[in-house]
Amino acid sequence: MKRNVLIIGAGGVAHVAAHKCAQNNISLGDIHVASRTLGKCKAIVDSIREKGSQRGSGLLKAHQLDALDVEATKALIRSTGSQIVINVGSPFLNMSVMTACIETGAAYLDTAIHEDPDQVCEPPPWYANHEWKRRDACRAAGATAILGVGFDPGVVNAYGRFAMDAYFDEVESIDIIDINAGSHGRYFATNFDPEINFREFTSNVWSWEGGQWKSSRMFEHRKDWDLPVVGRSTAYLTGHDELHSMSKNLGVPNIRFWMGFGDHYINVFTVLNSLGLLSEKPVRTAEGLEVVPLKLVKAVLPDPASLAPTYIGKTCIGDLVKGTKNCRPREVLVYNVCDHKDCYEEVGSQAISYTAGVPVVAAAMLIANGVWDVRQMVNVEELDPKPFISLMNRMGLVTRVRDEQGDRVLDPYKESPATARSPKQVVDAPAV
Amino acid sequence: MKRNVLIIGAGGVAHVAAHKCAQNNISLGDIHVASRTLGKCKAIVDSIREKGSQRGSGLLKAHQLDALDVEATKALIRSTGSQIVINVGSPFLNMSVMTACIETGAAYLDTAIHEDPDQVCEPPPWYANHEWKRRDACRAAGATAILGVGFDPGVVNAYGRFAMDAYFDEVESIDIIDINAGSHGRYFATNFDPEINFREFTSNVWSWEGGQWKSSRMFEHRKDWDLPVVGRSTAYLTGHDELHSMSKNLGVPNIRFWMGFGDHYINVFTVLNSLGLLSEKPVRTAEGLEVVPLKLVKAVLPDPASLAPTYIGKTCIGDLVKGTKNCRPREVLVYNVCDHKDCYEEVGSQAISYTAGVPVVAAAMLIANGVWDVRQMVNVEELDPKPFISLMNRMGLVTRVRDEQGDRVLDPYKESPATARSPKQVVDAPAV
């Protein structure tokens, strides 16, 4: 049983995570928010107070922290008595924050893979380049580290695992589909940090096909999907974090990630990328100033958090799983639909931040109550998905399933067979 | 009679001007090339030597110069014995270089209007904001200053004046049309300094209509023109330097500038402009770096000079003049067609640089031989256009005319009536 949470970061996801921690602080204890810019942390604390999100008593406090400084992070973990660290800052911070957690024994959670500022799209599997190198250290320290537990990666990993357990004897393919059918009304904006958003698309696309990594170009493969609520949606094969652990842990031959893009997004992206304005490598102006183009593009684009007040429409994210059950082919879609306006009314954020921020807090609660406190490093598909899906159903992210029997809310304890099938390397988690 | 030329600048136009000066150094004397970057000046000198452009004996020398430093510029004018200064550096330098010329008595020539780095699109007429404030100083010093004597502004001003003198009793409108029907084969590039190119289009468009300034938005007005050689071409109403002097000096009620843009150019421009990436105002990155977006865009785009080797196709630039002669309506197009590949073979540049670089050297030669050495500040339409057009016909820029009698090379001494009609404020220039 662990208590007291330190949230690192003060962007859109941190905002949602802090609100959700405050809503659940009877089990989570004190809530601390720390980032490079104290003012942004204070704004989050103020917004929690305004919304009255905090349920129980307990501290709610903002801190200034350079999370690349491991000693400073350790000191803050210790001084705040935090036993759970939710790292939702820049992905450039992951390894520093993880080190601080291992060395203090705090549980570590994040929602995106570590990135090296100078490297875009490292060789697959991406987790092996940074995070997995610390697996032995986590085990030796008995430190719990749950990697990539936002929505995608995170919930979609659990959906894949749950579908395998509950609905199939053999799974042939998992297609993860991420559609934002919402509208922010601006000329152009990204829904999360533009720097991180664009870095996903500026290099080649890795997908897992026939049990092997396959490389293609961005926007090379498009497909229209027929989805609940948002309807027929165009998505493009995209490289994404979860493929790099699910391919290793699930034994499924085909795992792909499809992201929806409108023609306008693609046009703006193509212009910027073709001109070299999305590069992470510095260029020198005629005046001799060294500038990383992507950082300037980030500076001129709207702050993703500023989109929330006028954002309308819905997201639909899920796993379309194909395989066989009792020797017959089967197709199941496990998914969530989230409404931008509802999210804004509840916590003051749009749905992209909300769908990433709620799962990581659900995971923190499962660590706090011991269910997911596995004292080692894992990716989400290695954990029992049932308590996670069940808890999120009560936290604002309702999972649904669509199969030959229709479309319904997914109650994982009703749908799941009594004895779960064990995919490779699944960690035994205590039952709820 | 003046001799010895100092060229300030080392971009595409400077390259052409230096080659053309070298071809004509029997009348022009020593040729000096100076800019902030010595290496670029040396490259121009080397290219003249490689092409064997220099006809007579005389110095050909590269210099390092910060032309914002008036004293340094004066010292270089004096130490080189230059009596003619061709300023084809950044338009931010004009007023500094002009001051150095007034104070040393050297003749001043440029090809684009002065710009204040912090101000895009000042109120009309633009020349009144900077250059014309020095008119009295020029006259007092007896210093010749010919403003904007590239192709447009420059040759098109002379075309307008010539058409009025030779073909009309009354002129109703002058539409200046600039079409580049060439192809550089890159994803995107500007044909001259991107910073200066984009600054022309990021604010409102001034045009002279019914004897008044009229403001519209960029790309608001488009028109298809039927032109010789390049055929039917789409152009957009654009703000441009020459309108700001021709409107004052010619007494013509409608003077407009139309520039040809392809859909791809407009798309890239629109994306960059809509995102704020063409702004001349600095923005601050998350890391605290102050960056002028337009200067970064310039840094990532191809160097216009690098386009020349593979550039193919032609430019067509001219004045479509409408009015009456002997009480009958008349329409005359005075124009030039220039071939990118021919320019590259002759001097190693593309046609956009060539069409700007040749006229300023023709003007320098008319100062050297006294014909245009007017010892005051003038815009091109204030001077007798006949020697200028005639000289350019022999320097690689042949003027043609299309009217009801057909399409032919324009020999200004054959077409012009014996006594030229005098537009307002025309300077009396000695005959050739």
mmCIF file of C-alpha atoms in Angstrom, chain A residues 1 49 75 118 140 163 176 225 228 242 246 252 256 265 292-293 303 309 327 338 340 396 403 418:
data_model
loop_
_atom_site.group_PDB
_atom_site.id
_atom_site.type_symbol
_atom_site.label_atom_id
_atom_site.label_comp_id
_atom_site.label_asym_id
_atom_site.label_seq_id
_atom_site.Cartn_x
_atom_site.Cartn_y
_atom_site.Cartn_z
ATOM 1 C CA MET A 1 0.000 0.000 0.000
ATOM 2 C CA ARG A 49 -9.624 24.625 -5.878
ATOM 3 C CA ALA A 75 14.928 15.432 -2.486
ATOM 4 C CA ASP A 118 18.655 14.752 -30.612
ATOM 5 C CA ALA A 140 16.679 -5.227 -7.477
ATOM 6 C CA ALA A 163 -9.469 -9.152 -25.811
ATOM 7 C CA ILE A 176 -5.196 0.243 -32.653
ATOM 8 C CA TRP A 225 -12.597 2.563 -40.557
ATOM 9 C CA PRO A 228 -19.081 3.759 -33.352
ATOM 10 C CA GLU A 242 2.679 0.593 -27.623
ATOM 11 C CA MET A 246 2.941 -5.341 -27.239
ATOM 12 C CA VAL A 252 0.463 -11.549 -31.791
ATOM 13 C CA ARG A 256 -0.545 -1.760 -36.116
ATOM 14 C CA TYR A 265 -3.485 18.644 -40.851
ATOM 15 C CA VAL A 292 15.986 24.225 -33.542
ATOM 16 C CA PRO A 293 13.168 24.718 -36.096
ATOM 17 C CA ASP A 303 -0.826 26.154 -26.439
ATOM 18 C CA PRO A 309 -12.762 25.990 -23.777
ATOM 19 C CA CYS A 327 -11.938 -22.509 -34.618
ATOM 20 C CA CYS A 338 -14.838 10.642 -25.011
ATOM 21 C CA HIS A 340 -14.323 17.191 -25.457
ATOM 22 C CA GLY A 396 -15.084 8.885 -16.447
ATOM 23 C CA ASP A 403 -18.804 -7.719 -31.590
ATOM 24 C CA ALA A 418 -13.189 -17.549 -15.197
#
